């Protein structure tokens, strides 16, 4: 099959083997004579999918036994509200480190549904490099591990003033792309449509002793504890999304697990950043090396008039969705788990050729 190279920030590329498996399952699930779309969610075939999905997430990320793995419909933004509704206790506040678009939105939502305190706010091109002060009444320290729009990625946990912080992290755009120590977090969550499936579902990994704090007025469907108690089956779940995430978990494992995903991510992003750095009179705006995301490479062209032709010519060569987020403009190449290194090589060859044709780097 002739497939385009899709540099979109999400939904993003999926492995052809997974797409084919879904295609087969839509018509006839495992030869059972019915479609995955018709599958009952309280019968053994779906229970098997859910069990495999959960156990693969647990083993891929080495999730300790005192954590619950939940799957919540509603995608990423739903968690912006669910985090404070489930974790802010009476009289206290959710603490937010604001490094870009998605952490800002999360902090605004927390203010809307609960009480919020901004612990640190940057300019969208930086991350805290000093110790972040955390007041006593902050129930947690929230940060977005990878800012999809701005192109920054934390290289480790932020340094904070308190001894035993409850870190909560949005890992939507770097989930399953590297190993990390789950036990250092109170909760991590990810909308799954970048590295781990299709839109409309979030995976939440939360330490069990943090559950049960939601007020009685919180709707059942927004209460993590309800998901924990019902094995994420509190209502009719989006079966296809669960199945797709399970197939993606299988794929990550077959490919060598999250350490291998990290190796590939570093290789891909290093190749692209070095191309940008080598042509830095033409391609500009790349972030400082110490905050650069391995997933979303944000840059632009010095001559703004060339951005549109760049995006169009790349698309004509089969490389689509290279325009930056509508709020920031410029260019962005998202390099998630499924993106082959050859695709990034092709992009860098095109970039050199494009810069050459426009008067530079012959
Ligand atoms: N957080 C991050 C880091 C994201 O990149 C996105 C989506 N691009 C979201 C949250 C929101 O996810 P959704 O569109 O599924 O609500």
Tab-separated table of N, CA, C and O and ligand atoms in Angstrom, residues 75-77 80 102 144 146 148 170 172-173 189 193-194, ligand 1:
chain	number	residue	atom	x	y	z
A	75	UNK	N	-11.076	11.384	25.817
A	75	UNK	CA	-9.810	11.903	25.307
A	75	UNK	C	-9.020	12.684	26.342
A	75	UNK	O	-9.247	12.571	27.546
A	76	UNK	N	-8.077	13.500	25.823
A	76	UNK	CA	-7.136	14.189	26.692
A	76	UNK	C	-7.764	15.289	27.536
A	76	UNK	O	-7.627	15.312	28.756
A	77	UNK	N	-8.481	16.173	26.881
A	77	UNK	CA	-8.975	17.352	27.594
A	77	UNK	C	-9.931	17.000	28.727
A	77	UNK	O	-10.073	17.767	29.675
A	80	UNK	N	-8.285	17.210	31.917
A	80	UNK	CA	-8.006	18.533	32.499
A	80	UNK	C	-8.978	18.812	33.644
A	80	UNK	O	-8.613	19.410	34.649
A	102	UNK	N	-0.725	23.290	26.514
A	102	UNK	CA	-1.588	22.270	27.137
A	102	UNK	C	-1.580	22.361	28.658
A	102	UNK	O	-2.600	22.093	29.301
A	144	UNK	N	3.047	19.222	32.177
A	144	UNK	CA	2.853	18.530	30.909
A	144	UNK	C	4.234	18.066	30.445
A	144	UNK	O	5.101	18.892	30.160
A	146	UNK	N	5.384	16.680	27.826
A	146	UNK	CA	5.777	17.051	26.452
A	146	UNK	C	4.716	17.994	25.894
A	146	UNK	O	3.560	17.595	25.730
A	148	UNK	N	3.049	19.525	23.134
A	148	UNK	CA	2.891	19.166	21.732
A	148	UNK	C	2.946	20.370	20.790
A	148	UNK	O	3.467	20.274	19.678
A	170	UNK	N	0.715	15.131	32.427
A	170	UNK	CA	0.063	14.876	31.140
A	170	UNK	C	1.147	14.352	30.191
A	170	UNK	O	2.046	15.087	29.800
A	172	UNK	N	0.361	12.885	27.236
A	172	UNK	CA	-0.378	12.548	26.008
A	172	UNK	C	0.538	12.376	24.805
A	172	UNK	O	0.356	11.463	24.010
A	173	UNK	N	1.518	13.269	24.670
A	173	UNK	CA	2.280	13.215	23.424
A	173	UNK	C	3.651	12.565	23.560
A	173	UNK	O	4.402	12.533	22.590
A	189	UNK	N	-1.259	10.567	33.001
A	189	UNK	CA	-2.357	10.233	32.099
A	189	UNK	C	-1.975	10.629	30.682
A	189	UNK	O	-1.073	11.448	30.462
A	193	UNK	N	-4.062	9.157	21.328
A	193	UNK	CA	-4.048	9.186	19.851
A	193	UNK	C	-2.719	9.553	19.185
A	193	UNK	O	-2.686	9.777	17.989
A	194	UNK	N	-1.633	9.628	19.971
A	194	UNK	CA	-0.353	9.921	19.312
A	194	UNK	C	0.474	8.637	19.180
A	194	UNK	O	0.742	8.181	18.083
B	1	LIG	N1	-2.604	17.219	26.219
B	1	LIG	C1	-1.673	17.212	25.237
B	1	LIG	C2	-0.221	17.244	25.606
B	1	LIG	C3	-2.078	17.145	23.896
B	1	LIG	O1	-1.159	17.132	22.920
B	1	LIG	C4	-3.456	17.103	23.589
B	1	LIG	C5	-3.961	17.001	22.175
B	1	LIG	N2	-3.138	17.319	21.168
B	1	LIG	C6	-4.379	17.139	24.637
B	1	LIG	C7	-3.911	17.188	25.928
B	1	LIG	C8	-5.845	17.126	24.375
B	1	LIG	O2	-6.260	15.882	23.910
B	1	LIG	P1	-7.685	15.649	23.233
B	1	LIG	O3	-7.655	16.354	21.922
B	1	LIG	O4	-7.787	14.153	23.126
B	1	LIG	O5	-8.701	16.215	24.158
